[in-house]
PDB file of C-alpha atoms and ligand atoms in Angstrom:
ATOM      1  CA  UNK K   1       0.000   0.000   0.000  1.00 58.00           C
ATOM      2  CA  UNK K   2       1.275   3.431  -0.900  1.00 58.00           C
ATOM      3  CA  UNK K   3       2.831   5.173   2.082  1.00 72.00           C
ATOM      4  CA  UNK K   4       2.613   2.153   4.415  1.00 79.00           C
ATOM      5  CA  UNK K   5       5.656   0.204   5.545  1.00 91.00           C
ATOM      6  CA  UNK K   6       3.412  -2.779   6.254  1.00 94.00           C
ATOM      7  CA  UNK K   7       3.320  -5.556   3.682  1.00 97.00           C
ATOM      8  CA  UNK K   8       0.477  -7.845   2.717  1.00 98.00           C
ATOM      9  CA  UNK K   9       1.415 -11.506   2.197  1.00 98.00           C
ATOM     10  CA  UNK K  10      -1.092 -14.248   1.402  1.00 98.00           C
ATOM     11  CA  UNK K  11      -0.581 -18.005   1.541  1.00 98.00           C
ATOM     12  CA  UNK K  12      -2.666 -20.071  -0.838  1.00 98.00           C
ATOM     13  CA  UNK K  13      -3.088 -23.695  -1.841  1.00 98.00           C
ATOM     14  CA  UNK K  14      -5.405 -26.675  -1.524  1.00 96.00           C
ATOM     15  CA  UNK K  15      -6.393 -28.594   1.602  1.00 92.00           C
ATOM     16  CA  UNK K  16      -3.443 -29.841   3.632  1.00 91.00           C
ATOM     17  CA  UNK K  17      -0.859 -27.836   1.679  1.00 96.00           C
ATOM     18  CA  UNK K  18       0.464 -26.495   4.994  1.00 96.00           C
ATOM     19  CA  UNK K  19      -0.788 -22.878   4.919  1.00 97.00           C
ATOM     20  CA  UNK K  20      -1.764 -22.732   8.590  1.00 96.00           C
ATOM     21  CA  UNK K  21       1.532 -24.294   9.669  1.00 97.00           C
ATOM     22  CA  UNK K  22       3.616 -22.013   7.456  1.00 98.00           C
ATOM     23  CA  UNK K  23       1.695 -18.819   8.247  1.00 98.00           C
ATOM     24  CA  UNK K  24       2.418 -19.396  11.956  1.00 98.00           C
ATOM     25  CA  UNK K  25       6.137 -19.913  11.256  1.00 98.00           C
ATOM     26  CA  UNK K  26       6.341 -16.904   8.944  1.00 98.00           C
ATOM     27  CA  UNK K  27       4.615 -14.719  11.539  1.00 98.00           C
ATOM     28  CA  UNK K  28       7.059 -15.870  14.204  1.00 98.00           C
ATOM     29  CA  UNK K  29      10.052 -15.202  11.928  1.00 98.00           C
ATOM     30  CA  UNK K  30       8.871 -11.636  11.262  1.00 97.00           C
ATOM     31  CA  UNK K  31       8.209 -10.992  14.958  1.00 97.00           C
ATOM     32  CA  UNK K  32      11.757 -12.156  15.709  1.00 97.00           C
ATOM     33  CA  UNK K  33      12.942  -9.368  13.401  1.00 95.00           C
ATOM     34  CA  UNK K  34      10.922  -6.844  15.411  1.00 95.00           C
ATOM     35  CA  UNK K  35       8.385  -6.307  12.649  1.00 96.00           C
ATOM     36  CA  UNK K  36       4.761  -5.630  13.659  1.00 97.00           C
ATOM     37  CA  UNK K  37       2.687  -8.527  12.324  1.00 98.00           C
ATOM     38  CA  UNK K  38      -0.977  -9.465  12.171  1.00 98.00           C
ATOM     39  CA  UNK K  39      -1.855 -13.063  11.282  1.00 98.00           C
ATOM     40  CA  UNK K  40      -5.326 -13.665   9.917  1.00 98.00           C
ATOM     41  CA  UNK K  41      -7.284 -16.085   7.721  1.00 98.00           C
ATOM     42  CA  UNK K  42     -10.184 -16.474   5.309  1.00 98.00           C
ATOM     43  CA  UNK K  43     -13.008 -17.046   5.326  1.00 98.00           C
ATOM     44  CA  UNK K  44     -13.060 -15.071   8.556  1.00 98.00           C
ATOM     45  CA  UNK K  45     -10.726 -12.628  10.241  1.00 98.00           C
ATOM     46  CA  UNK K  46     -13.370 -10.153  11.487  1.00 98.00           C
ATOM     47  CA  UNK K  47     -16.611 -10.687  13.461  1.00 98.00           C
ATOM     48  CA  UNK K  48     -18.952 -10.539  10.445  1.00 98.00           C
ATOM     49  CA  UNK K  49     -16.645 -12.626   8.281  1.00 98.00           C
ATOM     50  CA  UNK K  50     -16.370 -15.276  11.013  1.00 98.00           C
ATOM     51  CA  UNK K  51     -20.193 -15.519  11.043  1.00 97.00           C
ATOM     52  CA  UNK K  52     -20.128 -16.117   7.295  1.00 97.00           C
ATOM     53  CA  UNK K  53     -17.341 -18.693   7.741  1.00 97.00           C
ATOM     54  CA  UNK K  54     -19.687 -20.813   9.862  1.00 95.00           C
ATOM     55  CA  UNK K  55     -22.376 -20.605   7.189  1.00 94.00           C
ATOM     56  CA  UNK K  56     -19.957 -21.471   4.381  1.00 95.00           C
ATOM     57  CA  UNK K  57     -18.059 -24.318   6.011  1.00 92.00           C
ATOM     58  CA  UNK K  58     -20.678 -26.038   8.116  1.00 86.00           C
ATOM     59  CA  UNK K  59     -24.019 -24.421   7.319  1.00 81.00           C
ATOM     60  CA  UNK K  60     -25.395 -27.490   5.546  1.00 85.00           C
ATOM     61  CA  UNK K  61     -26.383 -25.572   2.389  1.00 90.00           C
ATOM     62  CA  UNK K  62     -25.251 -26.629  -1.076  1.00 90.00           C
ATOM     63  CA  UNK K  63     -24.905 -23.118  -2.525  1.00 93.00           C
ATOM     64  CA  UNK K  64     -25.108 -22.240  -6.203  1.00 96.00           C
ATOM     65  CA  UNK K  65     -21.531 -21.356  -7.209  1.00 96.00           C
ATOM     66  CA  UNK K  66     -22.242 -17.622  -7.890  1.00 97.00           C
ATOM     67  CA  UNK K  67     -23.997 -17.293  -4.507  1.00 97.00           C
ATOM     68  CA  UNK K  68     -21.064 -18.973  -2.783  1.00 97.00           C
ATOM     69  CA  UNK K  69     -18.692 -16.615  -4.605  1.00 98.00           C
ATOM     70  CA  UNK K  70     -20.636 -13.602  -3.349  1.00 98.00           C
ATOM     71  CA  UNK K  71     -20.675 -14.931   0.221  1.00 98.00           C
ATOM     72  CA  UNK K  72     -16.890 -15.314   0.158  1.00 98.00           C
ATOM     73  CA  UNK K  73     -16.549 -11.783  -1.189  1.00 98.00           C
ATOM     74  CA  UNK K  74     -18.992 -10.405   1.399  1.00 98.00           C
ATOM     75  CA  UNK K  75     -16.810 -11.952   4.099  1.00 98.00           C
ATOM     76  CA  UNK K  76     -13.688 -10.582   2.376  1.00 98.00           C
ATOM     77  CA  UNK K  77     -14.994  -7.020   2.123  1.00 98.00           C
ATOM     78  CA  UNK K  78     -15.680  -7.097   5.878  1.00 98.00           C
ATOM     79  CA  UNK K  79     -12.272  -8.613   6.574  1.00 98.00           C
ATOM     80  CA  UNK K  80     -10.479  -5.994   4.474  1.00 98.00           C
ATOM     81  CA  UNK K  81     -12.448  -3.081   5.961  1.00 98.00           C
ATOM     82  CA  UNK K  82     -12.300  -4.126   9.604  1.00 98.00           C
ATOM     83  CA  UNK K  83      -8.971  -5.939   9.888  1.00 98.00           C
ATOM     84  CA  UNK K  84      -6.573  -5.827   6.935  1.00 98.00           C
ATOM     85  CA  UNK K  85      -6.699  -2.166   5.880  1.00 98.00           C
ATOM     86  CA  UNK K  86      -6.476  -0.801   9.423  1.00 98.00           C
ATOM     87  CA  UNK K  87      -3.435  -3.010  10.047  1.00 98.00           C
ATOM     88  CA  UNK K  88      -1.684  -1.926   6.843  1.00 98.00           C
ATOM     89  CA  UNK K  89      -2.529   1.699   7.636  1.00 97.00           C
ATOM     90  CA  UNK K  90      -0.791   1.153  10.996  1.00 97.00           C
ATOM     91  CA  UNK K  91       2.351  -0.093   9.152  1.00 97.00           C
ATOM     92  CA  UNK K  92       1.754  -3.691  10.199  1.00 98.00           C
ATOM     93  CA  UNK K  93       2.676  -6.707   8.102  1.00 98.00           C
ATOM     94  CA  UNK K  94      -0.424  -8.798   7.395  1.00 98.00           C
ATOM     95  CA  UNK K  95      -0.071 -12.555   6.880  1.00 98.00           C
ATOM     96  CA  UNK K  96      -3.311 -13.991   5.551  1.00 98.00           C
ATOM     97  CA  UNK K  97      -4.156 -17.689   5.190  1.00 98.00           C
ATOM     98  CA  UNK K  98      -6.171 -17.618   1.898  1.00 98.00           C
ATOM     99  CA  UNK K  99      -7.513 -14.553   0.067  1.00 98.00           C
ATOM    100  CA  UNK K 100      -9.143 -13.878  -3.308  1.00 98.00           C
ATOM    101  CA  UNK K 101      -7.131 -16.531  -5.171  1.00 98.00           C
ATOM    102  CA  UNK K 102      -8.996 -19.153  -3.130  1.00 98.00           C
ATOM    103  CA  UNK K 103     -12.290 -17.930  -4.577  1.00 98.00           C
ATOM    104  CA  UNK K 104     -10.890 -18.174  -8.107  1.00 98.00           C
ATOM    105  CA  UNK K 105      -9.473 -21.663  -7.460  1.00 98.00           C
ATOM    106  CA  UNK K 106     -12.384 -23.150  -5.444  1.00 97.00           C
ATOM    107  CA  UNK K 107     -15.453 -21.401  -6.832  1.00 98.00           C
ATOM    108  CA  UNK K 108     -14.047 -20.612 -10.308  1.00 98.00           C
ATOM    109  CA  UNK K 109     -11.950 -23.648 -11.242  1.00 98.00           C
ATOM    110  CA  UNK K 110     -13.491 -26.070  -8.723  1.00 97.00           C
ATOM    111  CA  UNK K 111     -17.184 -25.232  -8.806  1.00 96.00           C
ATOM    112  CA  UNK K 112     -17.477 -23.639 -12.243  1.00 97.00           C
ATOM    113  CA  UNK K 113     -18.460 -20.086 -11.225  1.00 98.00           C
ATOM    114  CA  UNK K 114     -17.790 -17.544 -13.955  1.00 98.00           C
ATOM    115  CA  UNK K 115     -14.122 -16.541 -13.699  1.00 98.00           C
ATOM    116  CA  UNK K 116     -14.726 -13.131 -15.280  1.00 98.00           C
ATOM    117  CA  UNK K 117     -17.286 -12.441 -12.545  1.00 98.00           C
ATOM    118  CA  UNK K 118     -14.695 -13.352  -9.889  1.00 98.00           C
ATOM    119  CA  UNK K 119     -12.065 -11.175 -11.583  1.00 98.00           C
ATOM    120  CA  UNK K 120     -14.533  -8.279 -11.559  1.00 98.00           C
ATOM    121  CA  UNK K 121     -15.241  -8.701  -7.837  1.00 98.00           C
ATOM    122  CA  UNK K 122     -11.499  -8.901  -7.182  1.00 98.00           C
ATOM    123  CA  UNK K 123     -10.964  -5.568  -8.952  1.00 96.00           C
ATOM    124  CA  UNK K 124     -13.794  -3.955  -6.978  1.00 96.00           C
ATOM    125  CA  UNK K 125     -12.121  -5.011  -3.740  1.00 96.00           C
ATOM    126  CA  UNK K 126      -9.355  -2.498  -4.471  1.00 95.00           C
ATOM    127  CA  UNK K 127      -6.642  -4.350  -2.556  1.00 98.00           C
ATOM    128  CA  UNK K 128      -4.172  -6.991  -3.711  1.00 98.00           C
ATOM    129  CA  UNK K 129      -1.392  -8.739  -1.797  1.00 98.00           C
ATOM    130  CA  UNK K 130       2.205  -7.576  -2.245  1.00 98.00           C
ATOM    131  CA  UNK K 131       3.190 -11.244  -2.389  1.00 98.00           C
ATOM    132  CA  UNK K 132       1.186 -14.453  -2.710  1.00 98.00           C
ATOM    133  CA  UNK K 133       2.904 -17.764  -2.035  1.00 98.00           C
ATOM    134  CA  UNK K 134       1.035 -20.720  -3.483  1.00 98.00           C
ATOM    135  CA  UNK K 135       1.932 -23.886  -1.576  1.00 98.00           C
ATOM    136  CA  UNK K 136       1.736 -26.768  -4.010  1.00 98.00           C
ATOM    137  CA  UNK K 137       1.456 -30.442  -3.049  1.00 96.00           C
ATOM    138  CA  UNK K 138       0.156 -33.452  -4.935  1.00 94.00           C
ATOM    139  CA  UNK K 139      -3.310 -34.754  -4.102  1.00 90.00           C
ATOM    140  CA  UNK K 140      -1.673 -37.844  -2.582  1.00 91.00           C
ATOM    141  CA  UNK K 141       0.492 -35.837  -0.161  1.00 93.00           C
ATOM    142  CA  UNK K 142      -2.446 -33.584   0.756  1.00 91.00           C
ATOM    143  CA  UNK K 143      -4.759 -36.539   1.399  1.00 88.00           C
ATOM    144  CA  UNK K 144      -2.167 -38.251   3.588  1.00 90.00           C
ATOM    145  CA  UNK K 145      -1.654 -35.072   5.688  1.00 90.00           C
ATOM    146  CA  UNK K 146      -5.393 -34.620   6.151  1.00 87.00           C
ATOM    147  CA  UNK K 147      -5.790 -38.278   7.079  1.00 86.00           C
ATOM    148  CA  UNK K 148      -3.012 -38.031   9.682  1.00 88.00           C
ATOM    149  CA  UNK K 149      -4.457 -34.835  11.123  1.00 84.00           C
ATOM    150  CA  UNK K 150      -7.759 -36.647  11.676  1.00 80.00           C
ATOM    151  CA  UNK K 151     -10.100 -33.617  12.126  1.00 81.00           C
ATOM    152  CA  UNK K 152     -13.705 -34.013  10.923  1.00 80.00           C
ATOM    153  CA  UNK K 153     -13.910 -32.884   7.269  1.00 81.00           C
ATOM    154  CA  UNK K 154     -15.701 -29.597   6.467  1.00 82.00           C
ATOM    155  CA  UNK K 155     -17.967 -29.127   3.446  1.00 83.00           C
ATOM    156  CA  UNK K 156     -15.062 -28.430   1.045  1.00 84.00           C
ATOM    157  CA  UNK K 157     -12.857 -31.233   2.310  1.00 81.00           C
ATOM    158  CA  UNK K 158     -15.699 -33.693   1.619  1.00 83.00           C
ATOM    159  CA  UNK K 159     -15.729 -32.833  -2.108  1.00 83.00           C
ATOM    160  CA  UNK K 160     -14.314 -35.459  -4.468  1.00 86.00           C
ATOM    161  CA  UNK K 161     -10.805 -35.934  -5.897  1.00 89.00           C
ATOM    162  CA  UNK K 162     -11.700 -34.398  -9.254  1.00 93.00           C
ATOM    163  CA  UNK K 163     -12.779 -31.193  -7.488  1.00 94.00           C
ATOM    164  CA  UNK K 164      -9.503 -30.958  -5.581  1.00 93.00           C
ATOM    165  CA  UNK K 165      -7.530 -31.640  -8.778  1.00 94.00           C
ATOM    166  CA  UNK K 166      -9.317 -28.701 -10.466  1.00 97.00           C
ATOM    167  CA  UNK K 167      -8.557 -26.492  -7.460  1.00 97.00           C
ATOM    168  CA  UNK K 168      -4.866 -27.366  -7.678  1.00 97.00           C
ATOM    169  CA  UNK K 169      -4.848 -26.689 -11.415  1.00 97.00           C
ATOM    170  CA  UNK K 170      -6.506 -23.334 -10.673  1.00 98.00           C
ATOM    171  CA  UNK K 171      -3.854 -22.284  -8.175  1.00 98.00           C
ATOM    172  CA  UNK K 172      -1.072 -23.310 -10.545  1.00 98.00           C
ATOM    173  CA  UNK K 173      -2.686 -21.354 -13.384  1.00 98.00           C
ATOM    174  CA  UNK K 174      -3.032 -18.240 -11.194  1.00 98.00           C
ATOM    175  CA  UNK K 175       0.628 -18.432 -10.138  1.00 98.00           C
ATOM    176  CA  UNK K 176       1.746 -18.814 -13.750  1.00 98.00           C
ATOM    177  CA  UNK K 177      -0.433 -15.947 -14.957  1.00 98.00           C
ATOM    178  CA  UNK K 178       0.655 -13.492 -12.232  1.00 97.00           C
ATOM    179  CA  UNK K 179       4.423 -13.764 -11.689  1.00 97.00           C
ATOM    180  CA  UNK K 180       4.618 -10.157 -10.470  1.00 97.00           C
ATOM    181  CA  UNK K 181       2.586 -11.136  -7.392  1.00 98.00           C
ATOM    182  CA  UNK K 182       2.722 -14.928  -7.056  1.00 98.00           C
ATOM    183  CA  UNK K 183       5.349 -17.563  -6.347  1.00 98.00           C
ATOM    184  CA  UNK K 184       4.539 -21.271  -6.688  1.00 98.00           C
ATOM    185  CA  UNK K 185       6.381 -23.182  -3.958  1.00 98.00           C
ATOM    186  CA  UNK K 186       6.822 -26.953  -3.784  1.00 98.00           C
ATOM    187  CA  UNK K 187       5.431 -27.684  -0.297  1.00 98.00           C
ATOM    188  CA  UNK K 188       5.892 -31.454  -0.285  1.00 97.00           C
ATOM    189  CA  UNK K 189       9.008 -31.394   1.935  1.00 97.00           C
ATOM    190  CA  UNK K 190       8.959 -31.510   5.708  1.00 97.00           C
ATOM    191  CA  UNK K 191       7.808 -28.465   7.714  1.00 98.00           C
ATOM    192  CA  UNK K 192      11.317 -27.053   8.274  1.00 98.00           C
ATOM    193  CA  UNK K 193      12.322 -27.464   4.619  1.00 98.00           C
ATOM    194  CA  UNK K 194       9.217 -25.661   3.380  1.00 98.00           C
ATOM    195  CA  UNK K 195       9.682 -22.887   5.964  1.00 98.00           C
ATOM    196  CA  UNK K 196      13.275 -22.306   4.833  1.00 98.00           C
ATOM    197  CA  UNK K 197      12.215 -22.128   1.194  1.00 98.00           C
ATOM    198  CA  UNK K 198       9.349 -19.794   2.033  1.00 98.00           C
ATOM    199  CA  UNK K 199      11.551 -17.428   4.033  1.00 98.00           C
ATOM    200  CA  UNK K 200      14.007 -17.296   1.131  1.00 97.00           C
ATOM    201  CA  UNK K 201      11.165 -16.202  -1.126  1.00 97.00           C
ATOM    202  CA  UNK K 202      10.012 -13.538   1.353  1.00 97.00           C
ATOM    203  CA  UNK K 203      13.447 -11.979   1.930  1.00 95.00           C
ATOM    204  CA  UNK K 204      14.265 -11.995  -1.777  1.00 95.00           C
ATOM    205  CA  UNK K 205      10.879 -10.536  -2.667  1.00 95.00           C
ATOM    206  CA  UNK K 206      11.052  -7.531  -0.394  1.00 92.00           C
ATOM    207  CA  UNK K 207      14.753  -6.803  -0.014  1.00 80.00           C
ATOM    208  CA  UNK K 208      15.640  -5.712  -3.548  1.00 52.00           C
ATOM    209  CA  UNK K 209      12.284  -4.059  -4.216  1.00 49.00           C
ATOM    210  CA  UNK K 210      11.979  -2.109  -0.992  1.00 51.00           C
ATOM    211  CA  UNK K 211      15.644  -1.856  -0.025  1.00 48.00           C
ATOM    212  CA  UNK K 212      14.632  -2.088   3.627  1.00 45.00           C
ATOM    213  CA  UNK K 213      17.519  -2.763   6.017  1.00 38.00           C
ATOM    214  CA  UNK K 214      14.924  -3.924   8.568  1.00 40.00           C
ATOM    215  CA  UNK K 215      14.264  -7.153   6.726  1.00 45.00           C
ATOM    216  CA  UNK K 216      17.749  -8.096   5.646  1.00 35.00           C
ATOM    217  CA  UNK K 217      17.935 -11.918   5.578  1.00 35.00           C
TER     218      UNK K 217
HETATM  219  N1  T5A E 301     -12.625 -21.477   0.588  1.00 73.07           N
HETATM  220  C1  T5A E 301     -11.974 -20.448   1.201  1.00 73.07           C
HETATM  221  C2  T5A E 301     -13.287 -21.301  -0.625  1.00 73.07           C
HETATM  222  O1  T5A E 301     -13.891 -22.243  -1.156  1.00 73.07           O
HETATM  223  N2  T5A E 301     -13.264 -20.061  -1.208  1.00 73.07           N
HETATM  224  C3  T5A E 301     -12.637 -18.992  -0.624  1.00 73.07           C
HETATM  225  O2  T5A E 301     -12.665 -17.858  -1.187  1.00 73.07           O
HETATM  226  C4  T5A E 301     -11.968 -19.191   0.633  1.00 73.07           C
HETATM  227  C5  T5A E 301     -11.263 -18.049   1.304  1.00 73.07           C
HETATM  228  C6  T5A E 301     -11.425 -23.014   4.467  1.00 73.07           C
HETATM  229  C7  T5A E 301     -12.180 -23.635   3.328  1.00 73.07           C
HETATM  230  O3  T5A E 301     -12.864 -22.630   2.603  1.00 73.07           O
HETATM  231  C8  T5A E 301     -12.629 -22.801   1.235  1.00 73.07           C
HETATM  232  C9  T5A E 301     -11.313 -23.510   1.125  1.00 73.07           C
HETATM  233  C10 T5A E 301     -11.248 -24.361   2.372  1.00 73.07           C
HETATM  234  O4  T5A E 301     -11.784 -25.616   2.064  1.00 73.07           O
HETATM  235  P1  T5A E 301     -10.048 -24.004   6.443  1.00 73.07           P
HETATM  236  O5  T5A E 301     -10.539 -24.782   7.619  1.00 73.07           O
HETATM  237  O6  T5A E 301      -9.563 -22.640   6.698  1.00 73.07           O
HETATM  238  O7  T5A E 301     -11.206 -24.008   5.378  1.00 73.07           O
HETATM  239  O8  T5A E 301      -9.086 -24.973   5.725  1.00 73.07           O
HETATM  240  P2  T5A E 301      -7.751 -24.802   4.925  1.00 73.07           P
HETATM  241  O9  T5A E 301      -7.430 -23.384   4.662  1.00 73.07           O
HETATM  242  O10 T5A E 301      -7.797 -25.699   3.757  1.00 73.07           O
HETATM  243  O11 T5A E 301      -6.745 -25.326   6.009  1.00 73.07           O
HETATM  244  P3  T5A E 301      -6.236 -26.772   6.255  1.00 73.07           P
HETATM  245  O12 T5A E 301      -5.908 -26.803   7.703  1.00 73.07           O
HETATM  246  O13 T5A E 301      -7.183 -27.792   5.750  1.00 73.07           O
HETATM  247  O14 T5A E 301      -4.950 -26.877   5.407  1.00 73.07           O
HETATM  248  P4  T5A E 301      -3.585 -26.114   5.549  1.00 73.07           P
HETATM  249  O15 T5A E 301      -3.732 -24.904   6.411  1.00 73.07           O
HETATM  250  O16 T5A E 301      -3.047 -25.909   4.200  1.00 73.07           O
HETATM  251  O17 T5A E 301      -2.661 -27.194   6.268  1.00 73.07           O
HETATM  252  P5  T5A E 301      -2.123 -27.274   7.767  1.00 73.07           P
HETATM  253  O18 T5A E 301      -0.980 -26.369   7.952  1.00 73.07           O
HETATM  254  O19 T5A E 301      -3.266 -27.169   8.709  1.00 73.07           O
HETATM  255  O20 T5A E 301      -1.566 -28.765   7.736  1.00 73.07           O
HETATM  256  C11 T5A E 301      -2.437 -29.882   7.601  1.00 73.07           C
HETATM  257  C12 T5A E 301      -1.794 -31.079   8.353  1.00 73.07           C
HETATM  258  O21 T5A E 301      -0.558 -31.394   7.721  1.00 73.07           O
HETATM  259  C13 T5A E 301       0.535 -31.233   8.632  1.00 73.07           C
HETATM  260  C14 T5A E 301       0.024 -30.356   9.774  1.00 73.07           C
HETATM  261  O22 T5A E 301       0.685 -30.635  10.975  1.00 73.07           O
HETATM  262  C15 T5A E 301      -1.445 -30.756   9.822  1.00 73.07           C
HETATM  263  O23 T5A E 301      -1.624 -31.906  10.571  1.00 73.07           O
HETATM  264  N3  T5A E 301       1.607 -30.594   7.867  1.00 73.07           N
HETATM  265  C16 T5A E 301       2.675 -31.250   7.384  1.00 73.07           C
HETATM  266  N4  T5A E 301       3.033 -32.548   7.469  1.00 73.07           N
HETATM  267  C17 T5A E 301       4.192 -32.888   6.841  1.00 73.07           C
HETATM  268  N5  T5A E 301       4.979 -32.004   6.160  1.00 73.07           N
HETATM  269  C18 T5A E 301       4.640 -30.713   6.054  1.00 73.07           C
HETATM  270  N6  T5A E 301       5.412 -29.847   5.369  1.00 73.07           N
HETATM  271  C19 T5A E 301       3.434 -30.284   6.684  1.00 73.07           C
HETATM  272  N7  T5A E 301       2.799 -29.095   6.766  1.00 73.07           N
HETATM  273  C20 T5A E 301       1.687 -29.299   7.485  1.00 73.07           C
END
């Protein structure tokens, strides 16, 4: 954001790619460098958006894809207005687990919602991440991680293999189409290996562009 020294980083990818794990580690690494950091997630991240999260994940409704798209964007508009923008305005780094690329991958590629419609909503939002890291794992690795974790599956996790393959293809296509914002990262290694690779991306991304001595790797 112009004038702010905060940065907006999103982590994206399919189920079990390791976003939650890596966003916690990234947040900790930034805090250790004395940077102000806010960690948040979607759907959710503000009171209204958390209400919509409950409806979307466990509400028991099989939404039409355009309606589901709008619900995700309604939650996102709240999240941006109440949480993300105020943090960036206060020069805080924002680490967000999922953002608008998830709507393109899940509702667009996965559920067949019109991608032009999603692109239009994304433009209206008026905010894009400075960096998006797409964590990429095969369906086999993802399924094994989810099985080991053992939590009850939400509505999206219960969708079939073909759906999750389309979601992965969507994320890969987004990363390829937007190299100025996105980096596709192989996330199939162990937690420490992926964290090291992710931190390398973050330091390289911001150091030359911003020239900030505060984030020297
Ligand atoms: N959604 C969301 C949409 O459809 N449209 C949208 O616009 C948005 C914003 C959110 C759901 O909503 C959908 C997508 C999602 O289905 P959620 O509960 O927030 O649901 O779920 P996810 O974001 O998918 O989070 P998950 O927890 O399922 O996956 P993560 O965060 O990618 O993975 P993580 O870190 O929790 O790890 C999963 C397991 O693997 C282990 C962890 O310990 C954990 O047990 N693990 C590893 N194991 C080995 N090696 C590694 N490198 C590992 N990294 C993690």
